[in-house]
Amino acid sequence: MNRLIDSHCHLDFEPLSEDIGGAIERAGRAGVVKMINIGTSLHRSRRSVEIAEFYPNVWASIGLHPQDAGELGEIDTAINTLRDLAKNKRVVAIGEIGLDYYSAGSGTKGSISAEGKEKQKSLFIAQLKLAEELKLPVIVHVRDAWDDFFSIIGNWKLEIGNYPVGVVHCFTGDEEIAEKLIKRGFYIGFTGFITFNQDKFEHIRKSAVAAPLDRILIETDAPFLAPEPHRGKVNEPAYVFEIAQRLADLRGVALEEVAETTTKNTEKLFGI
């Protein structure tokens, strides 16, 4: 059986949180040998560490999601909490951090206020500095904010030995953006979006073909974004198999090659 890693899941989100052990067991039967559980708030970062401490094949990231920036309060206090959590050896990354300028309430791109954008950028920069301090890779979320993302990253001088600096997860950009990210030292994380056949996902599929396989991670983002043929259902780490298979089909290579390379990529980035 192929060894797979789900590089980005949220076992602490309902309904997966109601049966974490069951989700991990089902993942194991699908060949998923390791998982990274992603923190998105202080509470969920603590929970991510607890899950990783209890389950030996789960590791934790800790971070503050950009959509929570407006309700966070003092950034320095939150960063200090993350710094303390990072002392745990099960913590392998700072994330999920980044920029998200999409307003779900209005359904309109770019409708977030200028003040909201500034708060997100401040939080993002503070967490990049923490990652640099701790020599940890980052897990980045970018939505409708590529210009500001690249402006910030262009001023960031993180070096982590010979390792790439992190991953842009749930990639939704085009081939040009993917190339720029790779030049900056990032991996590209692909989700179930590459299994969706609608034209609006074509640019993501093309990016998954064009990017070097040795710079790709695969992820479920469970319990969200279930891939085909599970679309519309609760996603879970076991379904990373479908993403690996679709990536292999798109690239015209064997599943074994995709599984082996993406697993090595994830192990290298996170040191697991």
PDB file of C-alpha atoms in Angstrom:
ATOM      1  CA  MET A   1       0.000   0.000   0.000  1.00  0.00           C
ATOM      2  CA  ASN A   2       1.207   3.531  -0.790  1.00  0.00           C
ATOM      3  CA  ARG A   3       2.320   5.720   2.115  1.00  0.00           C
ATOM      4  CA  LEU A   4       0.448   9.030   2.130  1.00  0.00           C
ATOM      5  CA  ILE A   5       0.481  12.083   4.379  1.00  0.00           C
ATOM      6  CA  ASP A   6      -2.394  14.487   4.873  1.00  0.00           C
ATOM      7  CA  SER A   7      -0.396  17.686   5.276  1.00  0.00           C
ATOM      8  CA  HIS A   8      -3.358  19.811   6.411  1.00  0.00           C
ATOM      9  CA  CYS A   9      -6.435  18.697   8.357  1.00  0.00           C
ATOM     10  CA  HIS A  10      -8.598  19.948  11.215  1.00  0.00           C
ATOM     11  CA  LEU A  11      -9.459  16.987  13.419  1.00  0.00           C
ATOM     12  CA  ASP A  12     -10.606  19.409  16.134  1.00  0.00           C
ATOM     13  CA  PHE A  13     -13.469  20.736  13.971  1.00  0.00           C
ATOM     14  CA  GLU A  14     -16.908  19.149  14.134  1.00  0.00           C
ATOM     15  CA  PRO A  15     -17.930  16.574  13.136  1.00  0.00           C
ATOM     16  CA  LEU A  16     -14.435  15.011  13.012  1.00  0.00           C
ATOM     17  CA  SER A  17     -13.868  16.067  16.619  1.00  0.00           C
ATOM     18  CA  GLU A  18     -16.645  13.690  17.687  1.00  0.00           C
ATOM     19  CA  ASP A  19     -14.647  10.655  16.551  1.00  0.00           C
ATOM     20  CA  ILE A  20     -11.003  11.578  16.062  1.00  0.00           C
ATOM     21  CA  GLY A  21      -9.815   8.047  16.686  1.00  0.00           C
ATOM     22  CA  GLY A  22     -12.191   6.696  14.067  1.00  0.00           C
ATOM     23  CA  ALA A  23     -11.043   9.239  11.468  1.00  0.00           C
ATOM     24  CA  ILE A  24      -7.412   8.347  12.129  1.00  0.00           C
ATOM     25  CA  GLU A  25      -8.175   4.625  11.889  1.00  0.00           C
ATOM     26  CA  ARG A  26      -9.977   5.076   8.549  1.00  0.00           C
ATOM     27  CA  ALA A  27      -7.058   7.142   7.300  1.00  0.00           C
ATOM     28  CA  GLY A  28      -4.662   4.366   8.211  1.00  0.00           C
ATOM     29  CA  ARG A  29      -6.684   1.852   6.212  1.00  0.00           C
ATOM     30  CA  ALA A  30      -6.370   4.194   3.206  1.00  0.00           C
ATOM     31  CA  GLY A  31      -2.584   4.320   3.538  1.00  0.00           C
ATOM     32  CA  VAL A  32      -2.373   7.660   5.356  1.00  0.00           C
ATOM     33  CA  VAL A  33       0.513   7.179   7.774  1.00  0.00           C
ATOM     34  CA  LYS A  34       0.869  10.735   9.087  1.00  0.00           C
ATOM     35  CA  MET A  35      -1.238  13.868   9.493  1.00  0.00           C
ATOM     36  CA  ILE A  36      -0.627  17.507  10.405  1.00  0.00           C
ATOM     37  CA  ASN A  37      -3.438  18.991  12.500  1.00  0.00           C
ATOM     38  CA  ILE A  38      -3.665  22.729  11.921  1.00  0.00           C
ATOM     39  CA  GLY A  39      -4.229  25.408  14.546  1.00  0.00           C
ATOM     40  CA  THR A  40      -6.344  28.416  13.561  1.00  0.00           C
ATOM     41  CA  SER A  41      -6.862  30.211  16.896  1.00  0.00           C
ATOM     42  CA  LEU A  42      -5.347  30.120  20.372  1.00  0.00           C
ATOM     43  CA  HIS A  43      -7.967  27.635  21.542  1.00  0.00           C
ATOM     44  CA  ARG A  44      -7.628  25.439  18.480  1.00  0.00           C
ATOM     45  CA  SER A  45      -3.842  25.635  18.595  1.00  0.00           C
ATOM     46  CA  ARG A  46      -3.902  24.290  22.150  1.00  0.00           C
ATOM     47  CA  ARG A  47      -6.269  21.554  21.029  1.00  0.00           C
ATOM     48  CA  SER A  48      -4.036  20.758  18.061  1.00  0.00           C
ATOM     49  CA  VAL A  49      -1.131  20.146  20.438  1.00  0.00           C
ATOM     50  CA  GLU A  50      -3.304  17.950  22.679  1.00  0.00           C
ATOM     51  CA  ILE A  51      -4.376  15.809  19.722  1.00  0.00           C
ATOM     52  CA  ALA A  52      -0.782  15.445  18.540  1.00  0.00           C
ATOM     53  CA  GLU A  53       0.344  14.426  22.009  1.00  0.00           C
ATOM     54  CA  PHE A  54      -2.310  11.709  22.183  1.00  0.00           C
ATOM     55  CA  TYR A  55      -2.047  10.257  18.668  1.00  0.00           C
ATOM     56  CA  PRO A  56       1.504   9.285  17.647  1.00  0.00           C
ATOM     57  CA  ASN A  57       0.918   9.680  13.898  1.00  0.00           C
ATOM     58  CA  VAL A  58      -0.462  13.229  14.221  1.00  0.00           C
ATOM     59  CA  TRP A  59       1.680  16.370  14.480  1.00  0.00           C
ATOM     60  CA  ALA A  60       0.532  19.904  15.288  1.00  0.00           C
ATOM     61  CA  SER A  61       0.807  23.367  13.832  1.00  0.00           C
ATOM     62  CA  ILE A  62      -0.122  26.452  15.824  1.00  0.00           C
ATOM     63  CA  GLY A  63      -1.280  29.769  14.457  1.00  0.00           C
ATOM     64  CA  LEU A  64      -3.885  32.489  14.144  1.00  0.00           C
ATOM     65  CA  HIS A  65      -6.068  32.539  11.034  1.00  0.00           C
ATOM     66  CA  PRO A  66      -6.351  35.928   9.288  1.00  0.00           C
ATOM     67  CA  GLN A  67     -10.152  35.931   9.505  1.00  0.00           C
ATOM     68  CA  ASP A  68      -9.832  36.162  13.300  1.00  0.00           C
ATOM     69  CA  ALA A  69      -7.527  39.193  13.225  1.00  0.00           C
ATOM     70  CA  GLY A  70     -10.276  41.704  13.960  1.00  0.00           C
ATOM     71  CA  GLU A  71     -11.331  39.972  17.190  1.00  0.00           C
ATOM     72  CA  LEU A  72      -7.897  39.052  18.507  1.00  0.00           C
ATOM     73  CA  GLY A  73      -7.010  41.918  20.826  1.00  0.00           C
ATOM     74  CA  GLU A  74      -3.331  42.402  21.691  1.00  0.00           C
ATOM     75  CA  ILE A  75      -1.168  40.689  19.103  1.00  0.00           C
ATOM     76  CA  ASP A  76       1.884  40.554  21.388  1.00  0.00           C
ATOM     77  CA  THR A  77      -0.045  38.625  24.038  1.00  0.00           C
ATOM     78  CA  ALA A  78      -1.270  36.114  21.470  1.00  0.00           C
ATOM     79  CA  ILE A  79       2.240  35.694  20.036  1.00  0.00           C
ATOM     80  CA  ASN A  80       3.592  34.975  23.504  1.00  0.00           C
ATOM     81  CA  THR A  81       0.986  32.245  23.917  1.00  0.00           C
ATOM     82  CA  LEU A  82       2.000  30.692  20.596  1.00  0.00           C
ATOM     83  CA  ARG A  83       5.651  30.910  21.613  1.00  0.00           C
ATOM     84  CA  ASP A  84       4.903  28.909  24.761  1.00  0.00           C
ATOM     85  CA  LEU A  85       2.908  26.309  22.820  1.00  0.00           C
ATOM     86  CA  ALA A  86       5.784  25.910  20.361  1.00  0.00           C
ATOM     87  CA  LYS A  87       7.971  24.520  23.136  1.00  0.00           C
ATOM     88  CA  ASN A  88       6.109  21.243  22.684  1.00  0.00           C
ATOM     89  CA  LYS A  89       8.076  18.878  20.433  1.00  0.00           C
ATOM     90  CA  ARG A  90       4.896  17.871  18.576  1.00  0.00           C
ATOM     91  CA  VAL A  91       4.641  21.366  17.099  1.00  0.00           C
ATOM     92  CA  VAL A  92       6.205  21.383  13.626  1.00  0.00           C
ATOM     93  CA  ALA A  93       4.979  24.634  12.038  1.00  0.00           C
ATOM     94  CA  ILE A  94       3.455  28.065  12.524  1.00  0.00           C
ATOM     95  CA  GLY A  95       0.107  28.124  10.764  1.00  0.00           C
ATOM     96  CA  GLU A  96      -2.504  28.611   9.595  1.00  0.00           C
ATOM     97  CA  ILE A  97      -1.471  32.196   9.007  1.00  0.00           C
ATOM     98  CA  GLY A  98      -1.802  34.608   6.109  1.00  0.00           C
ATOM     99  CA  LEU A  99      -4.233  36.990   4.420  1.00  0.00           C
ATOM    100  CA  ASP A 100      -7.885  36.572   3.467  1.00  0.00           C
ATOM    101  CA  TYR A 101      -9.596  39.540   1.813  1.00  0.00           C
ATOM    102  CA  TYR A 102     -12.732  37.674   0.783  1.00  0.00           C
ATOM    103  CA  SER A 103     -15.864  38.818   2.617  1.00  0.00           C
ATOM    104  CA  ALA A 104     -18.196  35.871   3.058  1.00  0.00           C
ATOM    105  CA  GLY A 105     -20.951  38.187   4.227  1.00  0.00           C
ATOM    106  CA  SER A 106     -21.111  40.187   1.022  1.00  0.00           C
ATOM    107  CA  GLY A 107     -19.860  37.512  -1.338  1.00  0.00           C
ATOM    108  CA  THR A 108     -17.809  40.215  -3.047  1.00  0.00           C
ATOM    109  CA  LYS A 109     -14.079  40.047  -3.635  1.00  0.00           C
ATOM    110  CA  GLY A 110     -12.019  42.760  -2.003  1.00  0.00           C
ATOM    111  CA  SER A 111     -14.869  44.080   0.134  1.00  0.00           C
ATOM    112  CA  ILE A 112     -12.984  43.807   3.422  1.00  0.00           C
ATOM    113  CA  SER A 113     -12.256  47.218   4.956  1.00  0.00           C
ATOM    114  CA  ALA A 114      -8.856  48.902   4.806  1.00  0.00           C
ATOM    115  CA  GLU A 115      -8.655  48.646   8.584  1.00  0.00           C
ATOM    116  CA  GLY A 116      -9.377  44.922   8.398  1.00  0.00           C
ATOM    117  CA  LYS A 117      -6.606  44.433   5.857  1.00  0.00           C
ATOM    118  CA  GLU A 118      -4.113  46.280   8.038  1.00  0.00           C
ATOM    119  CA  LYS A 119      -4.991  44.115  11.046  1.00  0.00           C
ATOM    120  CA  GLN A 120      -4.488  40.983   8.984  1.00  0.00           C
ATOM    121  CA  LYS A 121      -1.146  42.178   7.674  1.00  0.00           C
ATOM    122  CA  SER A 122       0.071  43.060  11.168  1.00  0.00           C
ATOM    123  CA  LEU A 123      -0.920  39.638  12.481  1.00  0.00           C
ATOM    124  CA  PHE A 124       0.675  37.893   9.504  1.00  0.00           C
ATOM    125  CA  ILE A 125       3.969  39.758   9.905  1.00  0.00           C
ATOM    126  CA  ALA A 126       4.075  39.073  13.639  1.00  0.00           C
ATOM    127  CA  GLN A 127       3.668  35.353  13.046  1.00  0.00           C
ATOM    128  CA  LEU A 128       6.286  35.331  10.284  1.00  0.00           C
ATOM    129  CA  LYS A 129       8.695  36.894  12.764  1.00  0.00           C
ATOM    130  CA  LEU A 130       7.796  34.212  15.312  1.00  0.00           C
ATOM    131  CA  ALA A 131       8.471  31.485  12.761  1.00  0.00           C
ATOM    132  CA  GLU A 132      11.837  33.056  11.998  1.00  0.00           C
ATOM    133  CA  GLU A 133      12.659  33.251  15.697  1.00  0.00           C
ATOM    134  CA  LEU A 134      11.704  29.610  16.286  1.00  0.00           C
ATOM    135  CA  LYS A 135      13.131  28.299  12.986  1.00  0.00           C
ATOM    136  CA  LEU A 136       9.815  26.710  12.080  1.00  0.00           C
ATOM    137  CA  PRO A 137       8.214  26.525   8.622  1.00  0.00           C
ATOM    138  CA  VAL A 138       4.946  28.337   7.982  1.00  0.00           C
ATOM    139  CA  ILE A 139       1.583  27.136   6.689  1.00  0.00           C
ATOM    140  CA  VAL A 140       0.039  30.022   4.774  1.00  0.00           C
ATOM    141  CA  HIS A 141      -3.530  30.789   3.743  1.00  0.00           C
ATOM    142  CA  VAL A 142      -3.973  33.351   0.934  1.00  0.00           C
ATOM    143  CA  ARG A 143      -7.324  34.324  -0.525  1.00  0.00           C
ATOM    144  CA  ASP A 144      -7.851  37.311  -2.838  1.00  0.00           C
ATOM    145  CA  ALA A 145      -4.717  38.905  -1.376  1.00  0.00           C
ATOM    146  CA  TRP A 146      -1.775  37.887  -3.568  1.00  0.00           C
ATOM    147  CA  ASP A 147      -0.365  41.396  -4.090  1.00  0.00           C
ATOM    148  CA  ASP A 148      -0.110  42.157  -0.376  1.00  0.00           C
ATOM    149  CA  PHE A 149       1.131  38.627   0.321  1.00  0.00           C
ATOM    150  CA  PHE A 150       4.045  38.947  -2.103  1.00  0.00           C
ATOM    151  CA  SER A 151       4.804  42.462  -0.841  1.00  0.00           C
ATOM    152  CA  ILE A 152       5.158  41.121   2.710  1.00  0.00           C
ATOM    153  CA  ILE A 153       7.027  37.988   1.707  1.00  0.00           C
ATOM    154  CA  GLY A 154       9.425  40.065  -0.382  1.00  0.00           C
ATOM    155  CA  ASN A 155      10.654  41.722   2.802  1.00  0.00           C
ATOM    156  CA  TRP A 156      10.908  38.470   4.767  1.00  0.00           C
ATOM    157  CA  LYS A 157      14.355  36.928   5.052  1.00  0.00           C
ATOM    158  CA  LEU A 158      13.592  33.642   6.755  1.00  0.00           C
ATOM    159  CA  GLU A 159      16.138  30.889   6.322  1.00  0.00           C
ATOM    160  CA  ILE A 160      15.631  27.448   7.875  1.00  0.00           C
ATOM    161  CA  GLY A 161      18.790  25.503   7.103  1.00  0.00           C
ATOM    162  CA  ASN A 162      18.382  23.885   3.705  1.00  0.00           C
ATOM    163  CA  TYR A 163      14.623  23.538   4.059  1.00  0.00           C
ATOM    164  CA  PRO A 164      12.000  25.501   2.112  1.00  0.00           C
ATOM    165  CA  VAL A 165      10.286  28.147   4.178  1.00  0.00           C
ATOM    166  CA  GLY A 166       6.795  26.655   4.218  1.00  0.00           C
ATOM    167  CA  VAL A 167       3.707  25.810   2.207  1.00  0.00           C
ATOM    168  CA  VAL A 168       0.892  27.855   0.723  1.00  0.00           C
ATOM    169  CA  HIS A 169      -1.979  25.532   1.486  1.00  0.00           C
ATOM    170  CA  CYS A 170      -5.207  25.025  -0.462  1.00  0.00           C
ATOM    171  CA  PHE A 171      -3.638  26.689  -3.479  1.00  0.00           C
ATOM    172  CA  THR A 172      -6.095  28.596  -5.676  1.00  0.00           C
ATOM    173  CA  GLY A 173      -3.715  30.600  -7.842  1.00  0.00           C
ATOM    174  CA  ASP A 174      -2.536  30.135 -11.401  1.00  0.00           C
ATOM    175  CA  GLU A 175       0.730  28.828 -12.844  1.00  0.00           C
ATOM    176  CA  GLU A 176       2.441  32.222 -12.652  1.00  0.00           C
ATOM    177  CA  ILE A 177       1.666  32.587  -8.953  1.00  0.00           C
ATOM    178  CA  ALA A 178       2.803  29.012  -8.283  1.00  0.00           C
ATOM    179  CA  GLU A 179       6.120  29.703 -10.010  1.00  0.00           C
ATOM    180  CA  LYS A 180       6.662  32.843  -7.925  1.00  0.00           C
ATOM    181  CA  LEU A 181       5.961  30.920  -4.724  1.00  0.00           C
ATOM    182  CA  ILE A 182       8.379  28.161  -5.631  1.00  0.00           C
ATOM    183  CA  LYS A 183      11.106  30.718  -6.346  1.00  0.00           C
ATOM    184  CA  ARG A 184      10.488  32.159  -2.879  1.00  0.00           C
ATOM    185  CA  GLY A 185      11.068  28.727  -1.334  1.00  0.00           C
ATOM    186  CA  PHE A 186       7.492  27.579  -0.781  1.00  0.00           C
ATOM    187  CA  TYR A 187       5.808  24.266  -1.378  1.00  0.00           C
ATOM    188  CA  ILE A 188       2.355  24.294  -2.990  1.00  0.00           C
ATOM    189  CA  GLY A 189      -0.489  22.477  -1.202  1.00  0.00           C
ATOM    190  CA  PHE A 190      -3.240  21.005  -3.381  1.00  0.00           C
ATOM    191  CA  THR A 191      -6.660  19.962  -2.080  1.00  0.00           C
ATOM    192  CA  GLY A 192      -9.791  18.355  -3.464  1.00  0.00           C
ATOM    193  CA  PHE A 193     -10.163  21.346  -5.791  1.00  0.00           C
ATOM    194  CA  ILE A 194      -8.052  19.445  -8.327  1.00  0.00           C
ATOM    195  CA  THR A 195     -10.695  16.682  -8.389  1.00  0.00           C
ATOM    196  CA  PHE A 196     -13.495  19.092  -9.349  1.00  0.00           C
ATOM    197  CA  ASN A 197     -14.059  19.139 -13.107  1.00  0.00           C
ATOM    198  CA  GLN A 198     -15.745  22.531 -13.511  1.00  0.00           C
ATOM    199  CA  ASP A 199     -13.991  25.078 -15.706  1.00  0.00           C
ATOM    200  CA  LYS A 200     -13.522  27.486 -12.785  1.00  0.00           C
ATOM    201  CA  PHE A 201     -11.017  25.065 -11.259  1.00  0.00           C
ATOM    202  CA  GLU A 202      -9.046  24.590 -14.483  1.00  0.00           C
ATOM    203  CA  HIS A 203      -6.296  27.044 -13.481  1.00  0.00           C
ATOM    204  CA  ILE A 204      -5.699  25.072 -10.284  1.00  0.00           C
ATOM    205  CA  ARG A 205      -5.480  21.790 -12.183  1.00  0.00           C
ATOM    206  CA  LYS A 206      -3.020  23.363 -14.627  1.00  0.00           C
ATOM    207  CA  SER A 207      -0.912  24.569 -11.706  1.00  0.00           C
ATOM    208  CA  ALA A 208      -0.888  21.051 -10.267  1.00  0.00           C
ATOM    209  CA  VAL A 209       0.522  19.781 -13.560  1.00  0.00           C
ATOM    210  CA  ALA A 210       3.054  22.581 -14.081  1.00  0.00           C
ATOM    211  CA  ALA A 211       4.560  22.687 -10.577  1.00  0.00           C
ATOM    212  CA  PRO A 212       7.562  20.416  -9.935  1.00  0.00           C
ATOM    213  CA  LEU A 213       6.394  17.312  -8.121  1.00  0.00           C
ATOM    214  CA  ASP A 214       9.161  17.708  -5.564  1.00  0.00           C
ATOM    215  CA  ARG A 215       7.554  20.995  -4.452  1.00  0.00           C
ATOM    216  CA  ILE A 216       3.990  19.705  -4.014  1.00  0.00           C
ATOM    217  CA  LEU A 217       2.132  18.642  -0.868  1.00  0.00           C
ATOM    218  CA  ILE A 218      -1.303  17.049  -0.814  1.00  0.00           C
ATOM    219  CA  GLU A 219      -3.950  17.804   1.784  1.00  0.00           C
ATOM    220  CA  THR A 220      -7.611  17.357   2.572  1.00  0.00           C
ATOM    221  CA  ASP A 221      -8.335  20.500   4.644  1.00  0.00           C
ATOM    222  CA  ALA A 222     -10.793  18.142   6.361  1.00  0.00           C
ATOM    223  CA  PRO A 223     -13.604  18.431   7.339  1.00  0.00           C
ATOM    224  CA  PHE A 224     -13.912  20.924   4.448  1.00  0.00           C
ATOM    225  CA  LEU A 225     -13.575  20.523   0.650  1.00  0.00           C
ATOM    226  CA  ALA A 226     -14.239  16.806   0.291  1.00  0.00           C
ATOM    227  CA  PRO A 227     -12.842  15.594  -3.051  1.00  0.00           C
ATOM    228  CA  GLU A 228     -14.739  13.687  -5.693  1.00  0.00           C
ATOM    229  CA  PRO A 229     -16.405  11.224  -5.341  1.00  0.00           C
ATOM    230  CA  HIS A 230     -17.189  12.423  -1.795  1.00  0.00           C
ATOM    231  CA  ARG A 231     -18.001  16.018  -2.722  1.00  0.00           C
ATOM    232  CA  GLY A 232     -20.684  17.530  -0.530  1.00  0.00           C
ATOM    233  CA  LYS A 233     -19.947  15.153   2.352  1.00  0.00           C
ATOM    234  CA  VAL A 234     -17.779  15.576   5.426  1.00  0.00           C
ATOM    235  CA  ASN A 235     -14.143  15.413   4.393  1.00  0.00           C
ATOM    236  CA  GLU A 236     -11.589  13.378   6.334  1.00  0.00           C
ATOM    237  CA  PRO A 237      -7.873  12.499   6.096  1.00  0.00           C
ATOM    238  CA  ALA A 238      -8.572   9.147   4.402  1.00  0.00           C
ATOM    239  CA  TYR A 239      -9.712  11.045   1.315  1.00  0.00           C
ATOM    240  CA  VAL A 240      -6.217  12.365   0.621  1.00  0.00           C
ATOM    241  CA  PHE A 241      -5.951   9.155  -1.413  1.00  0.00           C
ATOM    242  CA  GLU A 242      -8.390  10.580  -3.997  1.00  0.00           C
ATOM    243  CA  ILE A 243      -6.323  13.755  -4.246  1.00  0.00           C
ATOM    244  CA  ALA A 244      -3.132  11.757  -4.791  1.00  0.00           C
ATOM    245  CA  GLN A 245      -4.809   9.643  -7.455  1.00  0.00           C
ATOM    246  CA  ARG A 246      -6.186  12.688  -9.279  1.00  0.00           C
ATOM    247  CA  LEU A 247      -2.787  14.384  -9.163  1.00  0.00           C
ATOM    248  CA  ALA A 248      -1.217  11.272 -10.678  1.00  0.00           C
ATOM    249  CA  ASP A 249      -3.865  11.147 -13.412  1.00  0.00           C
ATOM    250  CA  LEU A 250      -3.433  14.835 -14.263  1.00  0.00           C
ATOM    251  CA  ARG A 251       0.331  14.497 -14.514  1.00  0.00           C
ATOM    252  CA  GLY A 252       0.245  11.161 -16.322  1.00  0.00           C
ATOM    253  CA  VAL A 253       2.395   9.369 -13.749  1.00  0.00           C
ATOM    254  CA  ALA A 254       1.905   6.410 -11.435  1.00  0.00           C
ATOM    255  CA  LEU A 255       0.146   6.867  -8.108  1.00  0.00           C
ATOM    256  CA  GLU A 256       3.213   5.339  -6.467  1.00  0.00           C
ATOM    257  CA  GLU A 257       5.383   8.216  -7.712  1.00  0.00           C
ATOM    258  CA  VAL A 258       2.993  10.853  -6.401  1.00  0.00           C
ATOM    259  CA  ALA A 259       2.634   9.102  -3.045  1.00  0.00           C
ATOM    260  CA  GLU A 260       6.361   8.613  -2.550  1.00  0.00           C
ATOM    261  CA  THR A 261       7.379  12.128  -3.584  1.00  0.00           C
ATOM    262  CA  THR A 262       4.682  14.082  -1.738  1.00  0.00           C
ATOM    263  CA  THR A 263       5.302  12.017   1.388  1.00  0.00           C
ATOM    264  CA  LYS A 264       9.028  12.778   1.241  1.00  0.00           C
ATOM    265  CA  ASN A 265       8.255  16.452   0.633  1.00  0.00           C
ATOM    266  CA  THR A 266       6.041  16.652   3.712  1.00  0.00           C
ATOM    267  CA  GLU A 267       8.510  14.794   5.895  1.00  0.00           C
ATOM    268  CA  LYS A 268      11.290  17.117   4.777  1.00  0.00           C
ATOM    269  CA  LEU A 269       9.363  20.329   5.318  1.00  0.00           C
ATOM    270  CA  PHE A 270       8.052  19.476   8.773  1.00  0.00           C
ATOM    271  CA  GLY A 271      10.851  17.216   9.981  1.00  0.00           C
ATOM    272  CA  ILE A 272       8.516  14.353  10.826  1.00  0.00           C
TER     273      ILE A 272
END
